[in-house]
PDB file of C-alpha atoms and ligand atoms in Angstrom:
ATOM      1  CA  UNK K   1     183.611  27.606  23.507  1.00  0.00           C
ATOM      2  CA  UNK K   2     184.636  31.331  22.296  1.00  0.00           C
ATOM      3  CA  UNK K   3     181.158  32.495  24.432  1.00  0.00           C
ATOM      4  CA  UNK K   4     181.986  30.482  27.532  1.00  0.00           C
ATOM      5  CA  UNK K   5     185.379  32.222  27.346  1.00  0.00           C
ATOM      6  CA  UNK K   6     184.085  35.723  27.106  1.00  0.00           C
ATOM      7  CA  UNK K   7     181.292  34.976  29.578  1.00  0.00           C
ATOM      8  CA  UNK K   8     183.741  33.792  31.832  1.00  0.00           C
ATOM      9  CA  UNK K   9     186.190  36.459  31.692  1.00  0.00           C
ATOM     10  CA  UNK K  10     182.986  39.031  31.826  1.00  0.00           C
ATOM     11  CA  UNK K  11     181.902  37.146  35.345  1.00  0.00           C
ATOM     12  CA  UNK K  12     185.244  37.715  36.489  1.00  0.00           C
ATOM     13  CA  UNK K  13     185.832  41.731  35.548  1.00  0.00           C
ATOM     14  CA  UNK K  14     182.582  41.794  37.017  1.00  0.00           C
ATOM     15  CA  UNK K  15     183.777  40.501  40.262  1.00  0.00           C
ATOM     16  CA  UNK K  16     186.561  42.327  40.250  1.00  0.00           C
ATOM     17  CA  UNK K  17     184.814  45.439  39.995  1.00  0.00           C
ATOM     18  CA  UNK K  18     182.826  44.489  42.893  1.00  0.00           C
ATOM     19  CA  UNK K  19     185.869  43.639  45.297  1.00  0.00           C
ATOM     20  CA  UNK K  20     187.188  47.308  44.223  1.00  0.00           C
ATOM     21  CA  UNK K  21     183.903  49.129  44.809  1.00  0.00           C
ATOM     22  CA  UNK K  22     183.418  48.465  48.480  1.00  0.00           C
ATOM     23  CA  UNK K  23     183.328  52.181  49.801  1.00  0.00           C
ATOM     24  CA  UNK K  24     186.307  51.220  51.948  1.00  0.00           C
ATOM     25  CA  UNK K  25     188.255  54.689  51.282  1.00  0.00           C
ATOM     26  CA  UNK K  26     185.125  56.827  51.944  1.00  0.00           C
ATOM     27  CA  UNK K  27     183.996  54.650  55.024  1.00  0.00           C
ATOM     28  CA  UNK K  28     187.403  54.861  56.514  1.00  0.00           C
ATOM     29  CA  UNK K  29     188.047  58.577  56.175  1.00  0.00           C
ATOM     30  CA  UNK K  30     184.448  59.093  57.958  1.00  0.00           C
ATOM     31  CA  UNK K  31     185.342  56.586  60.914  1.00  0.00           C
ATOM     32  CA  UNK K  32     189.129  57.279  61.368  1.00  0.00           C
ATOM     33  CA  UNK K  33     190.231  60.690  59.579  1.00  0.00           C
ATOM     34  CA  UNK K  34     190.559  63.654  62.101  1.00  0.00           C
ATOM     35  CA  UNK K  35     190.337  65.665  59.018  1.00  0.00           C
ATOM     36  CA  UNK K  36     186.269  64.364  58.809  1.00  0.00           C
ATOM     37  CA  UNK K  37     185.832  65.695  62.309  1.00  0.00           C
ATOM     38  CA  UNK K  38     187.206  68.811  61.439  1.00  0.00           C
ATOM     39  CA  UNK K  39     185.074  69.596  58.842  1.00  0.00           C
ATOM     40  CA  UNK K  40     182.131  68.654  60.879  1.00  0.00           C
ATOM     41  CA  UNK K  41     183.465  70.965  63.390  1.00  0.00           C
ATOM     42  CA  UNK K  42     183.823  73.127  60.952  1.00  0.00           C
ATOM     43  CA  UNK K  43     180.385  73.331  59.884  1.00  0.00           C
ATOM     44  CA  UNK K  44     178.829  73.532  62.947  1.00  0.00           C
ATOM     45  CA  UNK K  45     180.737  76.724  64.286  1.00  0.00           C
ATOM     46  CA  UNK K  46     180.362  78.459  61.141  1.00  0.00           C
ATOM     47  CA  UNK K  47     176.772  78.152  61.620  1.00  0.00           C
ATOM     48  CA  UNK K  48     177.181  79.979  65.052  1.00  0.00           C
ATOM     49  CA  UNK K  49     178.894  82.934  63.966  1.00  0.00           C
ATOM     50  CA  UNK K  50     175.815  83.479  62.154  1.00  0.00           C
ATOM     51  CA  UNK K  51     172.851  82.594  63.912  1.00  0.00           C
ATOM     52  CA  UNK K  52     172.312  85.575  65.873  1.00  0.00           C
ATOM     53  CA  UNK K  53     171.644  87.888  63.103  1.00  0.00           C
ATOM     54  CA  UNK K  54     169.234  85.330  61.518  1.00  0.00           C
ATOM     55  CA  UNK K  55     167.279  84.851  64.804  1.00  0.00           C
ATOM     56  CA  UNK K  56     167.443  89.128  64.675  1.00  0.00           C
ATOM     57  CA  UNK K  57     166.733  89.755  61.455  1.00  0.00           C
ATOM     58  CA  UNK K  58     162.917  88.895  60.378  1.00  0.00           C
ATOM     59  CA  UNK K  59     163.741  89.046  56.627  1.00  0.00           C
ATOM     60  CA  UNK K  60     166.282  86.511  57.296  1.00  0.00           C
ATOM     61  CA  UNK K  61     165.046  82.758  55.853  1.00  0.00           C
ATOM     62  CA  UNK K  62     167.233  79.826  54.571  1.00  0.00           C
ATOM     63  CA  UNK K  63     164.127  78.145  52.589  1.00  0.00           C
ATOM     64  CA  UNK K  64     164.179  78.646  48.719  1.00  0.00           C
ATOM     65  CA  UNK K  65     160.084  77.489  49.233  1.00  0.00           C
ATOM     66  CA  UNK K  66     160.015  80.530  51.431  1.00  0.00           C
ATOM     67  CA  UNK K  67     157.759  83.114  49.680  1.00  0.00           C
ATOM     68  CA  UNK K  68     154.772  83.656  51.982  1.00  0.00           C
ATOM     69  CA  UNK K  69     155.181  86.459  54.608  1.00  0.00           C
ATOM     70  CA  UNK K  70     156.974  84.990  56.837  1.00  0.00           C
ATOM     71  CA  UNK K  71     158.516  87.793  59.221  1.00  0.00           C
ATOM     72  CA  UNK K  72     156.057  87.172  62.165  1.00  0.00           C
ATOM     73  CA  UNK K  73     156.782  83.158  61.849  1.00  0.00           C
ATOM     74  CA  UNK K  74     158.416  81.919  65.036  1.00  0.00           C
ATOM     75  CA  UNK K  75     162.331  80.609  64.008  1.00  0.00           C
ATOM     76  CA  UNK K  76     163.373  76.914  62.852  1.00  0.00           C
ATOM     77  CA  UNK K  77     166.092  75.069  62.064  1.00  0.00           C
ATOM     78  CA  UNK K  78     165.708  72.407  59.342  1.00  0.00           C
ATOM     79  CA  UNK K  79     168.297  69.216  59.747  1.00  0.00           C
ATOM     80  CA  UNK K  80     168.588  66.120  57.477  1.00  0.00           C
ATOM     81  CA  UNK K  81     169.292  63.408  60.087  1.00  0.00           C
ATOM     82  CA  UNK K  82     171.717  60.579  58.012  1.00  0.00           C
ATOM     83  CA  UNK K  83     174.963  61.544  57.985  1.00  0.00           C
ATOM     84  CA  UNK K  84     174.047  65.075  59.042  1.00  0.00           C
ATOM     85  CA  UNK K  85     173.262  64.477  62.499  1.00  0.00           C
ATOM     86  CA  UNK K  86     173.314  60.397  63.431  1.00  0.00           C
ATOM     87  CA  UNK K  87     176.446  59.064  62.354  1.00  0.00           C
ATOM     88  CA  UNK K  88     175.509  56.108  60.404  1.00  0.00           C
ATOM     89  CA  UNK K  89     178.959  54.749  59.643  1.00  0.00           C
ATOM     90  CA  UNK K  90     178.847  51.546  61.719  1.00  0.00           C
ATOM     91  CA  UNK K  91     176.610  50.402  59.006  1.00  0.00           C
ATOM     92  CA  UNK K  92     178.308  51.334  56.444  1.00  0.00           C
ATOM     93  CA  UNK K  93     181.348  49.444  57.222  1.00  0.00           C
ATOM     94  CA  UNK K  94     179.149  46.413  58.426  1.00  0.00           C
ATOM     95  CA  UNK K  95     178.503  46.636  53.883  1.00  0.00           C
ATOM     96  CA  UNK K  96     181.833  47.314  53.110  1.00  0.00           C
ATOM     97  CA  UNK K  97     182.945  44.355  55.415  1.00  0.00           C
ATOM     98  CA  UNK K  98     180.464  42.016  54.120  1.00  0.00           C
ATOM     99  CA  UNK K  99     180.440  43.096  50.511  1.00  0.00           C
ATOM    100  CA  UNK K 100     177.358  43.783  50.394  1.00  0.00           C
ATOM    101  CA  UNK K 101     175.240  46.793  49.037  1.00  0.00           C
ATOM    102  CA  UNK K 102     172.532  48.948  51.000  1.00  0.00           C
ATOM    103  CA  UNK K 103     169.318  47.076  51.228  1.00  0.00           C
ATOM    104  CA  UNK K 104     165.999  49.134  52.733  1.00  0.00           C
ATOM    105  CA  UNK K 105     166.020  45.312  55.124  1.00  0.00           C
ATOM    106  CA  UNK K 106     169.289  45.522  56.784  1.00  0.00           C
ATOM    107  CA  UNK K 107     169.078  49.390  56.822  1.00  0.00           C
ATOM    108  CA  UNK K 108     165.469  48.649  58.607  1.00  0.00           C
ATOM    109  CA  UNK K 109     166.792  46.849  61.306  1.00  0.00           C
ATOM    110  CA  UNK K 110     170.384  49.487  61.876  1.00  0.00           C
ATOM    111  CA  UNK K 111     167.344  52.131  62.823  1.00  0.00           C
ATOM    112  CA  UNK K 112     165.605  49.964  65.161  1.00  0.00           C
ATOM    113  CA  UNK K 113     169.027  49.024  66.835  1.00  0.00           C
ATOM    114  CA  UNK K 114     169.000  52.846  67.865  1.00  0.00           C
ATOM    115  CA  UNK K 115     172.824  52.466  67.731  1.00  0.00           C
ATOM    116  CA  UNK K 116     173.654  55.473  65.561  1.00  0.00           C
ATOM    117  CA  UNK K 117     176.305  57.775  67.102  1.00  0.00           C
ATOM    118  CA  UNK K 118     176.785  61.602  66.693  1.00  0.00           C
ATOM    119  CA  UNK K 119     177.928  64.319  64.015  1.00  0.00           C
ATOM    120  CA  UNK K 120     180.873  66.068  65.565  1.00  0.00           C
ATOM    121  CA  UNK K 121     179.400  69.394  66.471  1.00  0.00           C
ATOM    122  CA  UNK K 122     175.438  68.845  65.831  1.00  0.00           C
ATOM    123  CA  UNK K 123     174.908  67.805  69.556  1.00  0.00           C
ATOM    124  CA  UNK K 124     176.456  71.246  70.883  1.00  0.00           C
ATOM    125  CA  UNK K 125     174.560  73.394  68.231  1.00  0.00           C
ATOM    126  CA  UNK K 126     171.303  71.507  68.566  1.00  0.00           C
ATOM    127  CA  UNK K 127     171.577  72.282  72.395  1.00  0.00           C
ATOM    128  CA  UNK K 128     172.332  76.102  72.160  1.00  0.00           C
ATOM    129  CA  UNK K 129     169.703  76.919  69.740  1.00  0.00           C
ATOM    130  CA  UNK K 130     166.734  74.889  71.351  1.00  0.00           C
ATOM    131  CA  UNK K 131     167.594  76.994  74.601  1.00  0.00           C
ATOM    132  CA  UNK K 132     167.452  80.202  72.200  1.00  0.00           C
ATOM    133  CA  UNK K 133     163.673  78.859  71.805  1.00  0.00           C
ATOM    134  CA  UNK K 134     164.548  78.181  68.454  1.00  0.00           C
ATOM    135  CA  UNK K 135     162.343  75.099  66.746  1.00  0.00           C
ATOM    136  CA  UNK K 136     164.302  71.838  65.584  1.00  0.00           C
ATOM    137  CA  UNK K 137     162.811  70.291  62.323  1.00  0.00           C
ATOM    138  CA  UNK K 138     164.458  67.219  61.347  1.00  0.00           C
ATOM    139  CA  UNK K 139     163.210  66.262  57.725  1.00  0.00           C
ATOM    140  CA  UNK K 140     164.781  62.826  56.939  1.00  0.00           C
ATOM    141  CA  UNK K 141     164.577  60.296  54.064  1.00  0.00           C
ATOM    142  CA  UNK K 142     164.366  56.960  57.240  1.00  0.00           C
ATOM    143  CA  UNK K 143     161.106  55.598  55.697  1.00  0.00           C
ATOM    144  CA  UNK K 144     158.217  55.003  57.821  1.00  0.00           C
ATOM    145  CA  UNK K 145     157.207  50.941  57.019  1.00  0.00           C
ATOM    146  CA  UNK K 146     155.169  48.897  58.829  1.00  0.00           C
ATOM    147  CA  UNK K 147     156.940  46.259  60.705  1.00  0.00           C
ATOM    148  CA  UNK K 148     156.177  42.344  61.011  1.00  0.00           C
ATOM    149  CA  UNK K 149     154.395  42.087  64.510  1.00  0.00           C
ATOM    150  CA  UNK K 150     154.427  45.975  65.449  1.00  0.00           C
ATOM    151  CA  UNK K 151     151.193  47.958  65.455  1.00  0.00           C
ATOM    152  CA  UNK K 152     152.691  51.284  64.354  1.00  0.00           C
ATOM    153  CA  UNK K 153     152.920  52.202  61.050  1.00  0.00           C
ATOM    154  CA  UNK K 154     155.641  54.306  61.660  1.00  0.00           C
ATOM    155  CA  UNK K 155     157.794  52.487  63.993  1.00  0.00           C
ATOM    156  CA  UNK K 156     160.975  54.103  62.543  1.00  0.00           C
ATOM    157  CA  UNK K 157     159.846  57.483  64.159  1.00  0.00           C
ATOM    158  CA  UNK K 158     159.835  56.402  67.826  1.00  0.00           C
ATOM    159  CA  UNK K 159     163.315  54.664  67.102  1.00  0.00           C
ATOM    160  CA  UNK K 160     165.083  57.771  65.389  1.00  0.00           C
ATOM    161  CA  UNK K 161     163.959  60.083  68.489  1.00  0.00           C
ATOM    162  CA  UNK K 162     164.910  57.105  71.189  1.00  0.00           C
ATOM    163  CA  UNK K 163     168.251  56.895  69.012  1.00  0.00           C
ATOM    164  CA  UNK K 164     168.456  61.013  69.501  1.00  0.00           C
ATOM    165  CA  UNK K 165     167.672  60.940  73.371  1.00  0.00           C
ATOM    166  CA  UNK K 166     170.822  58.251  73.434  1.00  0.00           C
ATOM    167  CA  UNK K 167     172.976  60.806  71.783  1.00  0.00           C
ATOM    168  CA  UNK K 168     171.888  63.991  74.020  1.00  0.00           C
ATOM    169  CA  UNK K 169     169.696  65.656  72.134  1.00  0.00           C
ATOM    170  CA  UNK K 170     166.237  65.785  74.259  1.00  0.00           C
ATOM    171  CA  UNK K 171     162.745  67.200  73.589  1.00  0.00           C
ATOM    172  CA  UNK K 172     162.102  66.196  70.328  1.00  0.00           C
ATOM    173  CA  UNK K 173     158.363  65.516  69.236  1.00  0.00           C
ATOM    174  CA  UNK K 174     156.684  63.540  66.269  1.00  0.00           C
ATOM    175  CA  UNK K 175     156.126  67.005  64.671  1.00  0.00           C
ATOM    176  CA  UNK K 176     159.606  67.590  65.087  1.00  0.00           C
ATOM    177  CA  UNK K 177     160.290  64.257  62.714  1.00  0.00           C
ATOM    178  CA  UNK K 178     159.021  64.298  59.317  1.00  0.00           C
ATOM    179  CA  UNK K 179     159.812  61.319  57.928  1.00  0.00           C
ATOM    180  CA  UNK K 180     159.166  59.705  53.782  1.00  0.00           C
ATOM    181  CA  UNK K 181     156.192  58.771  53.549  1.00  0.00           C
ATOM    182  CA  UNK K 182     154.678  59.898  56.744  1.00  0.00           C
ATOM    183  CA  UNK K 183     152.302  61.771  54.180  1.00  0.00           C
ATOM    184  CA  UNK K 184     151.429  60.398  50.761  1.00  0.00           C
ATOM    185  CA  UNK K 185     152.962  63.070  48.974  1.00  0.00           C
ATOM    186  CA  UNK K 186     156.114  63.210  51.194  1.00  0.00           C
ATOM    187  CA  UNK K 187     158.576  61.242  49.217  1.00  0.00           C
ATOM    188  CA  UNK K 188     162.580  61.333  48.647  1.00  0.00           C
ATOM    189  CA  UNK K 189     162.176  64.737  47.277  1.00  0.00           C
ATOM    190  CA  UNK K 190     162.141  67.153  50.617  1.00  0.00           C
ATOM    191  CA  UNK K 191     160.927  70.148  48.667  1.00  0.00           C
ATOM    192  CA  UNK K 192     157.214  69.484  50.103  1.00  0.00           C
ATOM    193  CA  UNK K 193     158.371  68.640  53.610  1.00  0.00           C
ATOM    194  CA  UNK K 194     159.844  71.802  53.645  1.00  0.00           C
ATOM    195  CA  UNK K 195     156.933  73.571  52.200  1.00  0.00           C
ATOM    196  CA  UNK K 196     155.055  72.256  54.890  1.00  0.00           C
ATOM    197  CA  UNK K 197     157.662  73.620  57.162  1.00  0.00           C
ATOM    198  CA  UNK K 198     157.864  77.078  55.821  1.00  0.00           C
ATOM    199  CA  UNK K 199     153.605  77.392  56.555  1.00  0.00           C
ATOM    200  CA  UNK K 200     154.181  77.509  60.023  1.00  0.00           C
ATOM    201  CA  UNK K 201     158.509  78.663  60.802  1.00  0.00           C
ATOM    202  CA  UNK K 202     160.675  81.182  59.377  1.00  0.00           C
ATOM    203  CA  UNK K 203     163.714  78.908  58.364  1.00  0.00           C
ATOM    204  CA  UNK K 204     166.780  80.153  59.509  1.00  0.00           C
ATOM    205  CA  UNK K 205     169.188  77.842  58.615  1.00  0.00           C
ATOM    206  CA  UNK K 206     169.529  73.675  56.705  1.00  0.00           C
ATOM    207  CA  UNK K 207     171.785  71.329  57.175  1.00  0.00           C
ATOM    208  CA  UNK K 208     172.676  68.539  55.409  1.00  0.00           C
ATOM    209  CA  UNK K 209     175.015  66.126  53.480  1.00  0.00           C
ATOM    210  CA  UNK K 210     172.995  65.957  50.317  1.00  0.00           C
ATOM    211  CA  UNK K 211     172.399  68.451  47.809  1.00  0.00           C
ATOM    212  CA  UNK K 212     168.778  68.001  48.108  1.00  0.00           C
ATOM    213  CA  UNK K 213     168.884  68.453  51.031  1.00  0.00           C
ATOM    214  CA  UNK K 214     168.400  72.177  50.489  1.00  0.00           C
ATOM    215  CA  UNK K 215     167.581  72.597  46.627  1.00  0.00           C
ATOM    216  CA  UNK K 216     164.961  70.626  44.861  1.00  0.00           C
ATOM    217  CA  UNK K 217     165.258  68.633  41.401  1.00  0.00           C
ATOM    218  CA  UNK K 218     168.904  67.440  42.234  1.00  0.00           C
ATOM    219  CA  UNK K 219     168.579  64.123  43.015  1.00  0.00           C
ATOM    220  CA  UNK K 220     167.752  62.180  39.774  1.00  0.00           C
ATOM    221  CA  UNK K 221     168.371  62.508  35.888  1.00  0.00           C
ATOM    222  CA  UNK K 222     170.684  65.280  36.336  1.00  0.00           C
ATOM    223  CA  UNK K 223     174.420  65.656  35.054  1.00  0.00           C
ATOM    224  CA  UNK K 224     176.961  65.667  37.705  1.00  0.00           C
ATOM    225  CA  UNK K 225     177.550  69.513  35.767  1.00  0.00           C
ATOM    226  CA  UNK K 226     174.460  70.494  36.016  1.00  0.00           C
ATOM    227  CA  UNK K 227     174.578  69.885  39.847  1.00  0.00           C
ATOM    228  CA  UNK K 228     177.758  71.688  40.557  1.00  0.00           C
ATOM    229  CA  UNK K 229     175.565  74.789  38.265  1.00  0.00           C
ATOM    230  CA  UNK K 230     172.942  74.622  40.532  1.00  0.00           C
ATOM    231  CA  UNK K 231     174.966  74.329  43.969  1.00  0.00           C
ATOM    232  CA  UNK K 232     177.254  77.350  42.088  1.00  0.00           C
ATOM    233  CA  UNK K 233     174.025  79.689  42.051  1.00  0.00           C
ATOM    234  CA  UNK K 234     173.312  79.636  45.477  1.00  0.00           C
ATOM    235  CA  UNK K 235     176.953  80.350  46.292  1.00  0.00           C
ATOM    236  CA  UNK K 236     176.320  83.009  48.725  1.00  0.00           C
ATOM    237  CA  UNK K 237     174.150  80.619  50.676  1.00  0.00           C
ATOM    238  CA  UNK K 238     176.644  78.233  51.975  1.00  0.00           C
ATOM    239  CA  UNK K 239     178.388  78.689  55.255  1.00  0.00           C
ATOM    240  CA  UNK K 240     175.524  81.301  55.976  1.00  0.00           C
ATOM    241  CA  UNK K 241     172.548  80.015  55.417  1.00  0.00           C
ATOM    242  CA  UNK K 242     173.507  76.036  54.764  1.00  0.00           C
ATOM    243  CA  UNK K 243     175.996  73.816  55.855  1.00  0.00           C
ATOM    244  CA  UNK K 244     177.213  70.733  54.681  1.00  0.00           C
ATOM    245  CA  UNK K 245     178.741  67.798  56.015  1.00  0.00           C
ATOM    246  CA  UNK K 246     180.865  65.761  53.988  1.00  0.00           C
ATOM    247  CA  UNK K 247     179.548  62.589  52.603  1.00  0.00           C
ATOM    248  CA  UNK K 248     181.800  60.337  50.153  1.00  0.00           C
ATOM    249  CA  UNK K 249     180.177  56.881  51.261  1.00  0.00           C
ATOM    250  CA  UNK K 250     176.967  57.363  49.801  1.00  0.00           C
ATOM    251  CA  UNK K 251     174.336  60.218  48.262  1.00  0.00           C
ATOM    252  CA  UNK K 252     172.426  61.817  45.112  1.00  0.00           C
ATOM    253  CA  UNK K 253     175.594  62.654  44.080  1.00  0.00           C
ATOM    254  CA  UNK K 254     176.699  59.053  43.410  1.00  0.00           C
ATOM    255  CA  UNK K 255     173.287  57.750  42.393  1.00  0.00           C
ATOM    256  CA  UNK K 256     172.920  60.106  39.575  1.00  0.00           C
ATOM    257  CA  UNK K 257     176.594  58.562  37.975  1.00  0.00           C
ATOM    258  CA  UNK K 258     175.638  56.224  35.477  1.00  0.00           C
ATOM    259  CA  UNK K 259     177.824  53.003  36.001  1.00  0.00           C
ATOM    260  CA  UNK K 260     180.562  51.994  35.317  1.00  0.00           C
ATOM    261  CA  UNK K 261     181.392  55.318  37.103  1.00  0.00           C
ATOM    262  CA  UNK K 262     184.941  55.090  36.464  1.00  0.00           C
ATOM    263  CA  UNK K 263     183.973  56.949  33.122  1.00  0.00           C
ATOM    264  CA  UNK K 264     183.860  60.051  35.364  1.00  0.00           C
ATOM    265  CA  UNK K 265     187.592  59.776  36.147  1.00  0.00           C
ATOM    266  CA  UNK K 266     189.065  62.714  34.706  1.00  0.00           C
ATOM    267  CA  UNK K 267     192.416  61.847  34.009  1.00  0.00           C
ATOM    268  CA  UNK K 268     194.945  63.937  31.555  1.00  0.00           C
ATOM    269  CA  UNK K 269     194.243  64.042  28.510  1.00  0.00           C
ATOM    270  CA  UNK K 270     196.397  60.909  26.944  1.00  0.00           C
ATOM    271  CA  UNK K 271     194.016  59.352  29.483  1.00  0.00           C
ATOM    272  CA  UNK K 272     191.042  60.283  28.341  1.00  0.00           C
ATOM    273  CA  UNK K 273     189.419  57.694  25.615  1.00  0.00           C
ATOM    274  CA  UNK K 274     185.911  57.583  24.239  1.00  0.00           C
TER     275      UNK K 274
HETATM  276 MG1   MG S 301     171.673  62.524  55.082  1.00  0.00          MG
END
């Protein structure tokens, strides 16, 4: 009887935890807060007030896995796509609706609905430096998987560059998509996607919403410390080099937090208990 109890009341905390986990804060802030749009904005202008000394200047690169010569290299731009450039929040508040958590399925079938929207400020920038001649690399953890019934084997790739075309930004490529596990060694980790980039562009500039995003080694068994270290050292890199948009919904920096995550809370010190 005492073990039904406890297993009972576990079930229920369990539940409860559940119902107050939903992402419902984060997902709201992203689809109603003019303060979100702001700092997109934000972002995005920043990055012009800079972008015509780094198209000038051939010493000028924004890729740590820069170290070749790269000076003669013609100019890229590197772009995560999720929450960087296709606003993905639709789905996320189809979860937090439901209750339900991200599933590579349901995520699946949101890219081949092509219905993702725009980051405030990416379509604009995209636009001015393509006509600059300036190369648009999007490196982007959408997985390529074979579908049921389709004869691709990356069907994701024609979808995310349909889905772009819907939102205004024209002339992408396959080469301009690099997608997990279009390669074999291509995986979650970007740092060889962008090593492949680096071969043949001198990067001026990354964007992106995730750490890794721009700095390998970030995205697993690390201390939420250790992270804010590592972003600390490249200090002088943000808001010249790399911008960020703002992601609380979902990211490294929440996978790395062991659960129950509300261990993290730092509250004052009467608060704090073992
Ligand atoms: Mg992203």
């Amino acid at each position: 009887m005492k073990q039904f109890i406890y297993f009972t009341v576990l079930l229920l905390m369990t539940a409860c935890a559940a119902k107050t986990d939903r992402n419902i804060n984060s997902v709201l802030w992203v689809q109603t807060a003019a303060e979100y749009q702001a700092n997109c904005y934000q972002a995005y202008n920043t990055a012009l007030l800079s972008i015509e000394t780094a198209i000038a200047d051939n010493r000028w690169t924004g890729a740590l896995e820069q170290t070749n010569d790269f000076s003669d290299l013609p100019p890229a731009v590197i772009f995560d796509l999720d929450e960087t450039v296709l606003d993905n929040s639709a789905y996320q508040a189809k979860l937090a609706l439901e209750g339900s958590g991200f599933q590579l399925s349901s995520w699946d079938q949101w890219i081949g609905m092509q219905q993702a929207g725009s980051i405030a400020g990416a379509v604009v920038f995209i636009n001015y430096i393509q006509n600059q001649g300036i190369e648009v690399i999007f490196i982007s953890n959408r997985e390529c998987r074979k579908r049921d019934n389709a004869s691709s084997l990356c069907p994701q790739e024609a979808d995310t560059i349909e889905n772009l075309n819907t939102i205004g930004i024209t002339g992408i490529t396959e080469k301009n998509v690099l997608l997990k596990h279009e390669y074999m060694d291509w995986g979650s980790e970007k740092k060889s996607r962008r090593e492949y980039i680096v071969e043949k562009y001198r990067v001026l500039m990354i964007f992106g919403d995730d750490l890794g995003d721009f700095i390998p080694g970030v995205k697993k068994e690390i201390t939420p410390e250790k992270r804010k270290e590592t972003a600390a050292i490249y200090n002088h890199n943000w808001g010249t080099k790399w911008f960020i948009i703002s992601n609380p919904m979902y990211g490294s920096w929440r996978q790395i937090l062991k659960t129950p995550r509300h261990r993290y809370l730092q509250g004052l010190p009467e608060n704090n208990h073992p």
